[in-house]
C-alpha atoms as one frame of an Amber mdcrd trajectory, in Angstrom:
protein
   0.000   0.000   0.000   1.490   3.324  -1.033   0.086   6.818  -0.632   1.548
   9.807  -2.478   0.751  13.441  -1.780   2.694  15.628  -4.165   3.361  19.092
  -5.529   4.240  19.391  -9.238   5.752  22.245 -11.249   5.739  21.670 -15.025
   6.106  23.310 -18.428   3.625  22.174 -21.073   3.276  22.489 -24.844  -0.375
  22.216 -25.877  -2.478  22.034 -29.009  -5.432  24.427 -29.006  -8.299  21.997
 -29.754  -6.785  18.714 -30.978  -3.358  17.134 -31.471  -0.370  16.148 -29.379
   0.671  17.751 -26.112   3.586  17.125 -23.725   4.810  18.288 -20.336   8.008
  17.891 -18.346   8.476  18.977 -14.783   9.333  18.183 -11.186   7.181  16.127
  -8.807   7.670  16.393  -5.034   5.740  13.438  -3.548   5.269  12.749   0.155
   5.196   8.951   0.416   3.658   6.665   3.023   4.320   2.986   2.261   3.125
  -0.128   4.107   4.392  -3.523   2.978   4.656  -7.149   4.056   6.593  -9.786
   2.102   5.940 -13.449   2.951   8.341 -16.243   2.013   7.342 -18.853  -0.585
   7.703 -21.449   2.187   4.758 -19.814   3.952   6.687 -17.904   6.622   4.816
 -14.692   7.304   6.705 -11.448   6.944   6.643  -8.444   9.263   4.249  -5.597
   8.573   6.496  -2.631   7.806   6.044   1.083   7.324   9.075   1.894   5.188
   9.414   5.510   6.222   9.246   5.053  10.010  10.514   1.458  10.473  13.398
   1.484   7.946  14.280   5.158   7.682  13.366   5.810   4.063  12.847   9.536
   3.363   9.197  10.365   2.807   9.987  13.138   0.296  12.189  13.394  -2.797
  11.862  15.603  -5.873  11.768  13.508  -9.080  11.221  14.298 -12.784   7.752
  13.654 -14.189   6.833  13.428 -17.889   3.477  13.382 -19.670   2.696  12.739
 -23.337  -0.861  12.903 -24.662  -3.150  13.311 -27.617  -6.266  15.482 -27.560
  -9.020  14.133 -29.841 -11.293  17.122 -29.308 -12.134  19.681 -26.632 -13.500
  17.020 -24.234 -11.510  13.811 -24.905  -7.825  12.972 -24.609  -5.431  10.061
 -24.065  -2.461  10.527 -21.703   0.702   8.625 -20.786   2.528   9.557 -17.545
   5.803   8.373 -16.007   7.860   9.000 -12.864  10.516   7.053 -10.950  10.812
   7.430  -7.163  14.090   5.986  -5.804  14.969   6.175  -2.127  17.603   4.804
   0.241  17.623   4.696   4.017  19.568   3.384   6.985  18.323   2.526  10.480
  19.128   0.453  13.550  15.866  -1.486  13.835  14.016  -1.709  17.161  12.254
  -5.042  16.467  12.909  -8.370  14.793  12.006  -8.146  11.112  11.219 -11.055
   8.812  11.417 -10.060   5.146  10.881 -12.710   2.434  11.962 -15.399   4.901
  15.134 -13.610   6.037  15.347 -12.632   9.698  16.889  -9.310  10.773  17.403
  -9.253  14.537  16.600  -6.326  16.798  19.402  -3.691  16.958  20.675  -4.678
  13.497  21.853  -1.771  11.320  19.767  -2.240   8.157  20.299  -0.433   4.854
  17.210  -0.203   2.617  16.782   0.534  -1.075  13.367   1.160  -2.669  12.571
   1.968  -6.295   9.028   2.753  -7.443   8.769   3.080 -11.244   5.261   4.229
 -12.108   3.685   4.604 -15.536   0.063   4.824 -16.518  -2.072   5.396 -19.574
  -5.523   6.899 -19.171  -8.464   8.207 -21.145  -9.731  11.565 -19.908 -13.179
  13.085 -20.453 -13.915  16.733 -19.650 -17.498  17.204 -18.485 -17.267  20.867
 -17.443 -15.327  23.508 -19.386 -16.041  27.138 -18.559 -13.900  30.164 -19.413
 -11.277  29.435 -16.724 -12.399  26.206 -15.049 -12.174  22.622 -16.300 -13.354
  19.455 -14.546 -12.603  15.978 -15.892 -12.671  12.292 -15.006 -10.161   9.648
 -16.094  -9.950   5.863 -16.325  -7.097   3.648 -17.465  -4.336   1.230 -16.524
  -1.433   1.839 -14.154   1.722  -0.250 -13.806   4.207  -0.051 -10.950   7.514
  -1.891 -10.805   8.444  -1.976  -7.118  11.892  -3.057  -5.958  12.744  -3.283
  -2.260  16.019  -4.541  -0.824  17.139  -4.912   2.816  20.778  -5.447   3.797
  22.450  -6.146   7.147  25.393  -3.728   7.053  27.479  -5.772   9.532  27.087
  -9.250   8.017  26.315  -8.338   4.412  23.214 -10.556   4.401  20.662  -9.086
   2.008  17.273  -9.882   0.535  15.379  -8.122  -2.246  12.057  -8.416  -4.035
  11.167  -7.084  -7.475   7.523  -7.161  -8.564   5.492  -5.476 -11.299   1.839
  -4.868 -10.463  -0.774  -3.749 -13.012  -3.651  -1.761 -11.498  -6.789  -0.219
 -12.995  -7.167   3.447 -12.123  -9.834   6.118 -11.849  -9.238   9.807 -11.269
 -10.740  13.282 -10.939  -9.025  16.531 -11.962  -9.783  20.242 -11.638  -7.935
  22.930 -13.648  -7.952  26.697 -13.334  -6.307  28.948 -15.961  -4.983  32.426
 -15.222  -2.538  34.544 -17.280  -0.861  31.634 -19.086  -0.562  29.530 -15.926
  -2.645  26.501 -15.035  -3.386  25.402 -11.453  -4.108  21.665 -11.179  -5.661
  19.632  -8.365  -5.861  15.900  -9.056  -6.755  12.713  -7.189  -6.108   9.221
  -8.586  -6.925   5.856  -7.045  -5.543   2.443  -8.052  -6.775  -0.868  -6.618
  -6.919  -4.605  -7.389  -6.244  -8.122  -6.107  -3.015  -9.570  -7.560  -1.491
 -13.003  -6.787  -3.244 -13.096  -3.420  -2.186  -9.553  -2.523  -4.442  -6.542
  -2.139  -2.694  -3.633  -3.822  -3.747  -0.032  -3.875  -2.125   3.353  -4.304
  -3.595   6.788  -3.659  -2.070   9.755  -5.485  -3.035  13.355  -4.691  -1.347
  16.166  -6.599  -1.404  19.956  -6.507   0.385  21.396  -9.529   1.302  24.622
 -11.310   1.899  24.533 -15.069   3.210  27.136 -17.502   1.527  26.689 -20.904
   3.211  27.203 -24.269   0.821  26.881 -27.251   2.105  25.749 -30.622
């Protein structure tokens, strides 16, 4: 389970009514990640909150790119991508079992996490006034999540790499003023996958400078 609350600052090239558009900018997400990894033998893993239990930073500015095609004033198709990589180090205050590997209390554990997120979505605008725009979106999201734990003293390490496809739905509000666009967006992903319940909530407040072509 991963929650992201982020602030984005982007530059965007847009077509007036139809055609391609693109944006490139910076995304500053605040992450909150809960995970448990069980061993294939059936040994249950420890429920972990990566930011508090393993010392991963909850914030890191990362690039974010969007490419889309606008069919008309109300319909568009969008592809988005960002990659959130974090490292942390902590002396743990409990025994941790991760993918069958035991890390004893007071062990100095180094952690690496990489969250590569890409999604494609169809967007429909149902309200478009002079300055305001409201739209809904639906599509498919894919996250490749890599998490590795290493005992700094002994060198014992364990890592898991999994790609999870998730359907998504979203709601977005835009407000245009003097060539700038303020964006508030909420996206929700959820599904059952290989016996796991996976979901990710993404809330974004953004400011975009528009460049028509």
